[in-house]
Coordinates of C-alpha atoms (C1' of nucleotides) in Angstrom, one line a residue:
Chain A
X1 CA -107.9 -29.9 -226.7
X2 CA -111.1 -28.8 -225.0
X3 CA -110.8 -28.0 -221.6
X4 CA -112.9 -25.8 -219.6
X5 CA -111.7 -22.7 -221.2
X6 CA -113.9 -20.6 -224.2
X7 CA -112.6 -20.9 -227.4
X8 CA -113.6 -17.6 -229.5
X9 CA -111.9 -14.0 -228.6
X10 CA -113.2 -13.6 -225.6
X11 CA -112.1 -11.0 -223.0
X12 CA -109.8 -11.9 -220.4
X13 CA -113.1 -11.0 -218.0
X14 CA -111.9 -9.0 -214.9
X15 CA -111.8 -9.9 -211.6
X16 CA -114.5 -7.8 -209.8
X17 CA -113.3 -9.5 -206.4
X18 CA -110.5 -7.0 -207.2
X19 CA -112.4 -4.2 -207.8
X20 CA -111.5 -0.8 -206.0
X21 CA -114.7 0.8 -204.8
X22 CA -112.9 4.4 -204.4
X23 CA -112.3 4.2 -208.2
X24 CA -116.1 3.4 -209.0
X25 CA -117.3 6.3 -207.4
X26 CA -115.1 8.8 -208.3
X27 CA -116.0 7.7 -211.7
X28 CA -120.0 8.2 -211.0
X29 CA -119.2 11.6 -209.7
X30 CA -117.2 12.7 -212.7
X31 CA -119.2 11.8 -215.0
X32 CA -122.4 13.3 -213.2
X33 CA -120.4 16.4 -212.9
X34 CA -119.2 16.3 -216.1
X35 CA -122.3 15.8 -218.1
X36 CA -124.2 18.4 -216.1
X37 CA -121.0 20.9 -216.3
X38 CA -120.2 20.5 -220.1
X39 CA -123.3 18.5 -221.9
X40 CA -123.3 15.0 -222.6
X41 CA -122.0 15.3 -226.3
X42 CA -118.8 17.4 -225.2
X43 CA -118.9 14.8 -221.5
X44 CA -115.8 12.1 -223.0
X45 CA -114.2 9.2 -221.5
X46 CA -110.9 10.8 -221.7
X47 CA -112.6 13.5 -219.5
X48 CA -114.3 11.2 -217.0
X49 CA -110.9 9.7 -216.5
X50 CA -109.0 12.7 -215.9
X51 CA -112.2 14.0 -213.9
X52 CA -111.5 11.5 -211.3
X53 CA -108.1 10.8 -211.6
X54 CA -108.3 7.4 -213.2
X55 CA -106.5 5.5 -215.8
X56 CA -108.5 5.6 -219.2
X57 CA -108.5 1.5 -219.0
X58 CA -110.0 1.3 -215.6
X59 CA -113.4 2.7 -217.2
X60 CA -112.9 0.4 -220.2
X61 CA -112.3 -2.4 -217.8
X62 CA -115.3 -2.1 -216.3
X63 CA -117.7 -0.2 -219.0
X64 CA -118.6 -0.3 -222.4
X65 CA -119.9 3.3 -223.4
X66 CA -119.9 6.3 -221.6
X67 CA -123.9 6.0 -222.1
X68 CA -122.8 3.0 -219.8
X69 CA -121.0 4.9 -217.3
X70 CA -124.0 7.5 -217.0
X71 CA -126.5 5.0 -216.7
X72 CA -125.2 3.0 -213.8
X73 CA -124.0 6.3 -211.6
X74 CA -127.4 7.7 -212.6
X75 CA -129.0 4.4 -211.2
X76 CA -126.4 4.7 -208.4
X77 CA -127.5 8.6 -207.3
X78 CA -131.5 7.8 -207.7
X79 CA -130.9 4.5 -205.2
X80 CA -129.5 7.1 -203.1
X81 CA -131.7 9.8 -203.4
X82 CA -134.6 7.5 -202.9
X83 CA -132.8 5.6 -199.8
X84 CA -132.6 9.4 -197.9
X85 CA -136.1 10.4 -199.3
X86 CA -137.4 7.1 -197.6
X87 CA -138.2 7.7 -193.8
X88 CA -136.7 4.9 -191.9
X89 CA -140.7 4.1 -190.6
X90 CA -140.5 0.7 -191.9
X91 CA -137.2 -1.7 -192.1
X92 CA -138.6 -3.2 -195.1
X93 CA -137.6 -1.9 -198.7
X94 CA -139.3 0.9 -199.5
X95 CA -140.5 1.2 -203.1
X96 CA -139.3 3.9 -205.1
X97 CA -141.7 7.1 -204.9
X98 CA -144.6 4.7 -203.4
X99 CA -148.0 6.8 -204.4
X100 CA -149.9 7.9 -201.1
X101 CA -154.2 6.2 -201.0
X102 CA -156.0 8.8 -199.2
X103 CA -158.8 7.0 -201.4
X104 CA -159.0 10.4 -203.3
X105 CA -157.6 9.3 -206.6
X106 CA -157.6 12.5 -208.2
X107 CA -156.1 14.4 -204.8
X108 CA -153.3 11.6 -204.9
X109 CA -152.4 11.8 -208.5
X110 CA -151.9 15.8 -208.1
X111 CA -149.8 15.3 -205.4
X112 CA -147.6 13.1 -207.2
X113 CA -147.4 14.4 -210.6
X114 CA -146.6 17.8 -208.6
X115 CA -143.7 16.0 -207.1
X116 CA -142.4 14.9 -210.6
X117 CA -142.6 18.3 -212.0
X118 CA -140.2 19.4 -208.8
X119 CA -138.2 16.7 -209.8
X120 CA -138.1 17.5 -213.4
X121 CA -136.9 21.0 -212.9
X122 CA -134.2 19.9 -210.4
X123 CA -130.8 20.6 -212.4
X124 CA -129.0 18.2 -210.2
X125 CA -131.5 15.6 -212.0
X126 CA -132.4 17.2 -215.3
X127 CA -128.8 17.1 -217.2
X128 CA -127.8 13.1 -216.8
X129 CA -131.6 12.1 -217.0
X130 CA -132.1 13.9 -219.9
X131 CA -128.7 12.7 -221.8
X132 CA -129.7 9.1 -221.4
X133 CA -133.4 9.8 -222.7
X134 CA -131.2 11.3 -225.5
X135 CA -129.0 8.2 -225.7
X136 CA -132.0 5.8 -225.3
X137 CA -134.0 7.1 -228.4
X138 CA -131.7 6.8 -230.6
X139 CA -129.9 3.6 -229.0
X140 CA -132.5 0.8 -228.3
X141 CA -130.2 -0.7 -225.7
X142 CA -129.6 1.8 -223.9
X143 CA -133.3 3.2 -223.9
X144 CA -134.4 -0.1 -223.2
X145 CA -132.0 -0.8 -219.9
X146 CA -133.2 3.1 -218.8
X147 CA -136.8 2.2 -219.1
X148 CA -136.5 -1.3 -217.4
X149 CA -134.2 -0.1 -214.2
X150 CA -135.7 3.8 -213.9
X151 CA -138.9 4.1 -215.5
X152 CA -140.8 1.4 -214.9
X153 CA -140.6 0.7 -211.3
X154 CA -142.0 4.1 -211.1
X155 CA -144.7 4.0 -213.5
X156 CA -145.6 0.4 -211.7
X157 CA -146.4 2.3 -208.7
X158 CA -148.9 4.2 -210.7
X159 CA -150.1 1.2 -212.1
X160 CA -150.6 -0.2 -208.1
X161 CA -152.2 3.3 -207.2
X162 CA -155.0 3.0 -210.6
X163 CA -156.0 -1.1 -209.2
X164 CA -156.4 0.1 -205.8
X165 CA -158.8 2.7 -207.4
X166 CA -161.0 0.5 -209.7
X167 CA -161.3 -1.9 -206.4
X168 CA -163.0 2.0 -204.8
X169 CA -164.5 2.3 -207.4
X170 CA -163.2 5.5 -208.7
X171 CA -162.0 4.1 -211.5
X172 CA -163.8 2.0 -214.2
X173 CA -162.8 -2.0 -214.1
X174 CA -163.1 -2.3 -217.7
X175 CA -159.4 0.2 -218.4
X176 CA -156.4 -0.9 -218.2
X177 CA -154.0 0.7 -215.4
X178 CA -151.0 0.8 -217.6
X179 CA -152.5 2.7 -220.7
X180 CA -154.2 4.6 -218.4
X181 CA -151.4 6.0 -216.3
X182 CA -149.7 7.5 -219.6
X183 CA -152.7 10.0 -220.2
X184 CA -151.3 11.9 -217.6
X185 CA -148.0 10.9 -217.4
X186 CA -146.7 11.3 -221.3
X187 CA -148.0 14.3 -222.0
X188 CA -145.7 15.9 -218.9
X189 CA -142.6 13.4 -220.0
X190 CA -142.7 14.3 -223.8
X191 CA -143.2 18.6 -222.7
X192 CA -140.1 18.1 -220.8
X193 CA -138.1 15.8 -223.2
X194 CA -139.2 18.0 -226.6
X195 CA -139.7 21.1 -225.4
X196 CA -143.4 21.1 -227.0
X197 CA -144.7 23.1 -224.0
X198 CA -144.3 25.4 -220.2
X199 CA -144.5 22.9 -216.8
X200 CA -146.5 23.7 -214.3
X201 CA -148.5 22.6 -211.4
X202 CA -151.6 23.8 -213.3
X203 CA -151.1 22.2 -216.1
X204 CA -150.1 18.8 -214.7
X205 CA -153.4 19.6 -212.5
X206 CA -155.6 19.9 -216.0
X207 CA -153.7 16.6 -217.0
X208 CA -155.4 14.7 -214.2
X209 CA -158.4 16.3 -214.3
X210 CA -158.7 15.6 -218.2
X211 CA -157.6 12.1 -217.4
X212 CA -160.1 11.2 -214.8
X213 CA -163.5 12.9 -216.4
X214 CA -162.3 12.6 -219.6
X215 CA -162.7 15.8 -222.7
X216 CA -166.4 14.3 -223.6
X217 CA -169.5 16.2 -221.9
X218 CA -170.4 13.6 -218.8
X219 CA -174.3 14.8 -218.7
X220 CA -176.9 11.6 -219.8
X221 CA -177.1 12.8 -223.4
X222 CA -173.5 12.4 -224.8
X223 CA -172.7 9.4 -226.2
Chain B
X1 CA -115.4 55.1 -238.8
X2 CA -118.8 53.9 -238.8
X3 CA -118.9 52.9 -242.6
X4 CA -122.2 50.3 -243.6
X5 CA -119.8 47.4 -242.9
X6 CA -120.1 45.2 -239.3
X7 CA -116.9 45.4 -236.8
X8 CA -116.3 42.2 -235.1
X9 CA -114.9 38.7 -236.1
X10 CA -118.1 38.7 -238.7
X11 CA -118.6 35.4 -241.1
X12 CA -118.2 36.4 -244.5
X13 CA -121.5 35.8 -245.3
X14 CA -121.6 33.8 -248.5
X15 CA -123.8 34.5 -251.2
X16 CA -127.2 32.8 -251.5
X17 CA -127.8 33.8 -255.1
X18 CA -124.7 31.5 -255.9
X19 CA -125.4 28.8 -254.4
X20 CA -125.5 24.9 -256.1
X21 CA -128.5 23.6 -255.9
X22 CA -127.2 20.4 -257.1
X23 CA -125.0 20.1 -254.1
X24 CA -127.8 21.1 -252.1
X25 CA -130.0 18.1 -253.0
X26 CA -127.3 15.8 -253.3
X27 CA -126.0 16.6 -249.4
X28 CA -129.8 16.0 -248.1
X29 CA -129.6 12.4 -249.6
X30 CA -126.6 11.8 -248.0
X31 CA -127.4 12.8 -245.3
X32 CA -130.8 10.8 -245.1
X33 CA -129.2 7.8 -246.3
X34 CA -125.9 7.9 -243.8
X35 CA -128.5 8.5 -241.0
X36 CA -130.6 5.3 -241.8
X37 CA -127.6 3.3 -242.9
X38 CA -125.4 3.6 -240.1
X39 CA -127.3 5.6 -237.7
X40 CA -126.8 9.0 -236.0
X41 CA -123.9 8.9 -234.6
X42 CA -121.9 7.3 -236.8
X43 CA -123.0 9.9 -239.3
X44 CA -120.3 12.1 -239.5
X45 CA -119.9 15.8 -242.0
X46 CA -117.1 14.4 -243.8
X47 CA -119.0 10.8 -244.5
X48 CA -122.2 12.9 -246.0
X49 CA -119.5 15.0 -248.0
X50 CA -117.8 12.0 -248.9
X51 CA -121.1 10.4 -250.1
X52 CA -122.5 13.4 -251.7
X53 CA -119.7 14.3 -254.0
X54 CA -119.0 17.5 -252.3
X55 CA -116.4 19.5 -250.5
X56 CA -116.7 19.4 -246.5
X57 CA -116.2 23.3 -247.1
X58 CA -119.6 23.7 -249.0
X59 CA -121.6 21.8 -245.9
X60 CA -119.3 24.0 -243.1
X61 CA -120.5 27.6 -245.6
X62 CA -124.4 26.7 -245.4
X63 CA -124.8 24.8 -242.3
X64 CA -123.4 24.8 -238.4
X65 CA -123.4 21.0 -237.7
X66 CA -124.8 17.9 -238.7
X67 CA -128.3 17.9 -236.5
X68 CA -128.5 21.4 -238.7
X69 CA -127.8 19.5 -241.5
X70 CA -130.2 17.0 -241.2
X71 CA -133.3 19.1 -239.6
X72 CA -133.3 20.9 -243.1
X73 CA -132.9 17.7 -245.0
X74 CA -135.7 16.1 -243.0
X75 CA -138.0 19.2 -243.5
X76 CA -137.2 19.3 -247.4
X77 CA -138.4 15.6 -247.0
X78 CA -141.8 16.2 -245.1
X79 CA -142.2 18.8 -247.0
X80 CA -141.7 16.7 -250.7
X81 CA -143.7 13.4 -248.9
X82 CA -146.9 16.0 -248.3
X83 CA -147.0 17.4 -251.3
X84 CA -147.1 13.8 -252.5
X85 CA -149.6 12.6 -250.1
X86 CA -152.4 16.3 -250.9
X87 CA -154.9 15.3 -253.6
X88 CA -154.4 18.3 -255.9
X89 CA -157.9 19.1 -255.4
X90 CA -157.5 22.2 -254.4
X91 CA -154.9 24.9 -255.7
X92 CA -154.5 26.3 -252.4
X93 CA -152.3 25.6 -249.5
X94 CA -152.5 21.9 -248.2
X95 CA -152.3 22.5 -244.5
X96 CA -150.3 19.0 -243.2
X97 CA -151.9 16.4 -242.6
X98 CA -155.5 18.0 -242.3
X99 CA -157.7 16.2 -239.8
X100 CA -161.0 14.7 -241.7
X101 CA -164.3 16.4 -239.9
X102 CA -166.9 13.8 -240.5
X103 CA -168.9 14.7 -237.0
X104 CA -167.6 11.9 -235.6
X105 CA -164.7 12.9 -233.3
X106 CA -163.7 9.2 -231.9
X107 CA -163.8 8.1 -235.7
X108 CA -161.9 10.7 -236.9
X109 CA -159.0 10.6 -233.9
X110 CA -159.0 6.9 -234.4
X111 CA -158.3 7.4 -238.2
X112 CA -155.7 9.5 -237.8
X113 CA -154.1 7.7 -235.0
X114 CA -153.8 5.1 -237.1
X115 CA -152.1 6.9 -239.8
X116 CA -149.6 8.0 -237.3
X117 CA -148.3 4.8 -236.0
X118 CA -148.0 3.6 -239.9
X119 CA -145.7 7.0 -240.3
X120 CA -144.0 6.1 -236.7
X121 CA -143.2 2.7 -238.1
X122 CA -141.7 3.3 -241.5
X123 CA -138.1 2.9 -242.0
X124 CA -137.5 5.8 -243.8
X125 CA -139.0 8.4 -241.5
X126 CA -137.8 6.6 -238.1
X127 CA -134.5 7.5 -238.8
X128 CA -134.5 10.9 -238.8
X129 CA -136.9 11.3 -237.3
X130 CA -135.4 9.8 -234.0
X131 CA -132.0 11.4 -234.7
X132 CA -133.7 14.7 -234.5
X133 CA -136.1 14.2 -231.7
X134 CA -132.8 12.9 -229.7
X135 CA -130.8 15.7 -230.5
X136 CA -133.4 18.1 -229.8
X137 CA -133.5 16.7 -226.0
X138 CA -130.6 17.4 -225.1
X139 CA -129.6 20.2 -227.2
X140 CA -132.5 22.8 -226.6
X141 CA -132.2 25.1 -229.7
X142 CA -132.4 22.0 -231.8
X143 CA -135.3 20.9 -229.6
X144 CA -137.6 23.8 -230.2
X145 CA -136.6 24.7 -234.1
X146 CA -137.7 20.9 -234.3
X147 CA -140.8 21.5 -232.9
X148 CA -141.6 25.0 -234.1
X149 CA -141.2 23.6 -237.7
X150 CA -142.2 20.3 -237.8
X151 CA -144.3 18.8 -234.4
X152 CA -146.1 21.9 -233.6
X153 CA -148.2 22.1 -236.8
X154 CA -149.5 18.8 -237.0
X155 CA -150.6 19.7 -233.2
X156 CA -152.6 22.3 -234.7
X157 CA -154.4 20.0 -236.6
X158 CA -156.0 18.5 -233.2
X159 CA -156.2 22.2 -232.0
X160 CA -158.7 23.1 -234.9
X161 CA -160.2 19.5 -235.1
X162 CA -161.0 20.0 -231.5
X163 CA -162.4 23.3 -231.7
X164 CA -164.8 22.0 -234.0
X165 CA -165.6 19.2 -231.2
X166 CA -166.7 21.8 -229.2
X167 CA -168.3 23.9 -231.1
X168 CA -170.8 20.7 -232.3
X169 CA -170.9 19.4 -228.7
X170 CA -168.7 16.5 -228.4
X171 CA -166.3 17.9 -226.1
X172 CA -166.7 19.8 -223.1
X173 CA -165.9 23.9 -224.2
X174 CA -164.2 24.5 -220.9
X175 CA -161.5 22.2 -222.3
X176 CA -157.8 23.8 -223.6
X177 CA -157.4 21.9 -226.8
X178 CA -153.8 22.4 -226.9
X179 CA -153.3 20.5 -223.5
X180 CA -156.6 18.4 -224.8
X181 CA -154.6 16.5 -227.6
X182 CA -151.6 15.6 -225.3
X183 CA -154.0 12.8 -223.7
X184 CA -153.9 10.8 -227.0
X185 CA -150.4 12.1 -228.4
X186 CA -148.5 12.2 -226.1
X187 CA -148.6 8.5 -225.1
X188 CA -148.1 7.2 -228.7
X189 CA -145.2 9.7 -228.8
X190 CA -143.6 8.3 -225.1
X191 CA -143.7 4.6 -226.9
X192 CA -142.1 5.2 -229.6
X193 CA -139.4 7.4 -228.4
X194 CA -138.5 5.6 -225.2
X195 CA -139.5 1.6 -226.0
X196 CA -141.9 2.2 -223.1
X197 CA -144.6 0.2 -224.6
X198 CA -145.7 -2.0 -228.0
X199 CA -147.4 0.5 -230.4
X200 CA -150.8 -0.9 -232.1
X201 CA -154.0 0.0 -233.7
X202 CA -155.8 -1.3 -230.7
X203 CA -153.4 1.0 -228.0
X204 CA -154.1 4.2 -230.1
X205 CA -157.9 3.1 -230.2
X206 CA -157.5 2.6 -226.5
X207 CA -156.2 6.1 -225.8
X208 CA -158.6 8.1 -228.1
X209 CA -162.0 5.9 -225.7
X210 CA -160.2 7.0 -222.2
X211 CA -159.2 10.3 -223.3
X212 CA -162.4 11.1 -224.5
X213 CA -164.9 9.0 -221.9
X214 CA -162.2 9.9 -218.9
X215 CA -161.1 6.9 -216.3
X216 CA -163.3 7.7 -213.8
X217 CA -167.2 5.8 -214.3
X218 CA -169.7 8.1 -216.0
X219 CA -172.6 6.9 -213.7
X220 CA -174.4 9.8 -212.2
X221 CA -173.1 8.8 -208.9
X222 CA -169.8 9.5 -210.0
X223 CA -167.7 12.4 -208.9
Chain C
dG1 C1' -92.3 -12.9 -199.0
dG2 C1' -94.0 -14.2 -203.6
dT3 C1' -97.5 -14.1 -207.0
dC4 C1' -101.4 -12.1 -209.3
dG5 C1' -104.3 -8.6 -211.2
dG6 C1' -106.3 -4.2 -210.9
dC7 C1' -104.5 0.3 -210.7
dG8 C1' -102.7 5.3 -212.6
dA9 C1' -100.3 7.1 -216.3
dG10 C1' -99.7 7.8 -220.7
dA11 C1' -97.9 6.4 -225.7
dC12 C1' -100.0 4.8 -229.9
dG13 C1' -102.5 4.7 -234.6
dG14 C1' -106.8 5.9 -236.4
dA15 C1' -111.1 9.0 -237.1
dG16 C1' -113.4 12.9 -237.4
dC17 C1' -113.4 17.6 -236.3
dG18 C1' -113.3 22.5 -238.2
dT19 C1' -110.1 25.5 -240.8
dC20 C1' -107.4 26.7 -244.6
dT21 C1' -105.4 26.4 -249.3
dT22 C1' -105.4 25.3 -254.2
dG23 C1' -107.1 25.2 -258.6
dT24 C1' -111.5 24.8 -261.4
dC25 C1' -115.6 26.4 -263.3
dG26 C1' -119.7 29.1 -264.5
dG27 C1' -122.8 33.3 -264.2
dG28 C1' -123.1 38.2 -264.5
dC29 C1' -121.1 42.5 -265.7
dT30 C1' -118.8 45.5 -268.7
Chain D
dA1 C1' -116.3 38.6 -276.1
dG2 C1' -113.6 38.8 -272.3
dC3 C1' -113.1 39.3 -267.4
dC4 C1' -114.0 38.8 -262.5
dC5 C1' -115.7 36.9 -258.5
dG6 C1' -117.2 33.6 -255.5
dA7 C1' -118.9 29.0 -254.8
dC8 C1' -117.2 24.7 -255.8
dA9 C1' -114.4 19.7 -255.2
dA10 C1' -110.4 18.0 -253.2
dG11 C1' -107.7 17.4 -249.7
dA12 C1' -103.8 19.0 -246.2
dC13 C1' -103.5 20.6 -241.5
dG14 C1' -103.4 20.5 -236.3
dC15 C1' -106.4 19.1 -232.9
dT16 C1' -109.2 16.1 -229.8
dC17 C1' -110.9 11.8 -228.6
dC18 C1' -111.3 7.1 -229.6
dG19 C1' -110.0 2.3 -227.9
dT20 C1' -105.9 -0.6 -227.3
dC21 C1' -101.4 -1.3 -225.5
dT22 C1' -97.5 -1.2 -222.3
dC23 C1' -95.3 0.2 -218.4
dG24 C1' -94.3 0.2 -213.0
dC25 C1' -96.8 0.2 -208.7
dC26 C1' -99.2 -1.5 -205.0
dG27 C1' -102.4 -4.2 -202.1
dA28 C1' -104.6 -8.7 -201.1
dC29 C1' -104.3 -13.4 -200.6
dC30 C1' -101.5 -17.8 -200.4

DNA sequence: GGTCGGCGAGACGGAGCGTCTTGTCGGGCT
DNA sequence: AGCCCGACAAGACGCTCCGTCTCGCCGACC
């Protein structure tokens, strides 16, 4: 009876050894062009497949959900964005977007948030990024896989930059880096995601300066 | 040739005055109750007509799609649950959600805080309420009537409560209050959209003491 | 040179789309 | 009082896309 085979419907699980490589990538790049050409909602499978002139099974082979598809050739174009945005200085893996220490915090968060609003307003970005936000609010899984293998890793770098500040003592040792990194950070994401407001280096500028001296009056007789 | 009539392919635009009200009311539920039930995208025009007892034809004459459908539905909901939550103390015009003034701003942005994560947390809003905010991202016209009709007012409320900051001394007056607010929103709103973060009492009470008393130390040294 | 499994292609039944048709019903006008 | 008009419930229609399936085909490994 029991031998070393499941007993339940499982799926006859595919051979990645197999795998073709050509097929994967044409896949990523339909459906980045697809979803930035036509909108996610009207981006379909049957589309995808015809996109890149693949049989409709090979993407449910390998994929669960077109939110799937997006999510790993979105993860696939930002590992290569990031790899030619790295200069080859070091052979060691660069981190993603690593946040320069001139040991002026507020020059260095500028800088950076600067760089996001760039990024933010690049169509090539702004179409699949914004379709799996869309995906991951209202699909837990999904949100939670784009926060864990995109979001984070980035916002970890600002968590890195805020502990080498409170060792300077630019920042107070008493906060805590990862709360503290979304007073700047969130109000950006949610103007881009909702709409609620214009982007612009000024603003993002305010943000940190808001951030870091906080909306209380600093002189000896507040508080 | 020019008679009072329009030219092109026009909609014959149906007549208000006749409209069920019934139907109406009945098409909302359904549509609040699919959208919990089953979630967003399984909601579907002809399971809401199916569930309301009413022709797909009479949701297609008064509405363009189901986000359409449900923005209205959840407005006519905010706008019931308000009217619920003002004391009738005052005939006048219950502004949502008012912010209490008591001279204490921390106090009062806690408070309020508070409220909001017990409104981000029940069932019945979250729904909805996330359906909307993720169609709104990706579909921009959704995204702003969103918004315009239901986010931006309750910013307003921070607006004025912030002006009033200033005006008593409690926040610096060379502060935008609009952009102000987005320290202590914003976050919240990040977390609970994108599961980038557990959403508490003590994280909101967090945000409102760093927003307001900044990252950087207060010592007269600093800055 | 035979076997195995992923591959492109596309047929299949089922859902839901948005439109259109039919007959019913109720309010407003004459 | 009787009539007319348009919104209404119901559901048929052709369409697209879903997810599964069945074909041959072809390349890799034995």
């Amino acid at each position: 009876m029991a031998h070393t085979s499941a007993r339940p419907p499982q799926k006859p699980t595919p051979d990645s050894s197999r795998r073709s490589e050509k097929s994967r990538r044409a896949i990523y790049a339909a459906a980045l062009t697809l979803v930035t050409e036509v909108g996610y909602p009207k981006t379909t499978i049957e589309g995808i497949a015809a996109r890149a002139g693949v049989g409709k099974q090979t993407i449910y082979r390998w994929w669960s959900s077109k939110a799937d598809v997006l999510l790993e050739a979105f993860i696939d174009l930002s590992a290569q964005t990031a790899e030619a945005t790295a200069r080859p200085e070091v052979v060691g893996k660069q981190s993603p977007y690593e946040i320069p220490d001139t040991g002026d915090l507020e020059a260095d968060l500028k800088l950076v948030l600067r760089a996001m609003v760039d990024e933010l307003l690049d169509p090539a970005f702004e179409a699949p990024s914004r379709a799996l936000a869309a995906e991951g609010v209202v699909n837990e899984q999904v949100g939670r896989e784009f926060v864990g293998k995109l979001l984070e890793p980035q916002l970890q770098q600002y968590v890195k930059r805020l502990r080498a500040a409170q060792e300077q003592g630019a920042v107070r040792t008493d906060i805590d880096p990862r709360i503290a990194l979304e007073l700047f950070v969130s109000p950006l994401a949610q103007r881009w995601l909702q709409f609620t407001g214009p982007i612009s280096y000024e603003y993002t500028d305010k943000l940190v300066e808001y951030a870091l001296y906080g909306l209380a009056p600093r002189g000896p007789a507040a508080r």
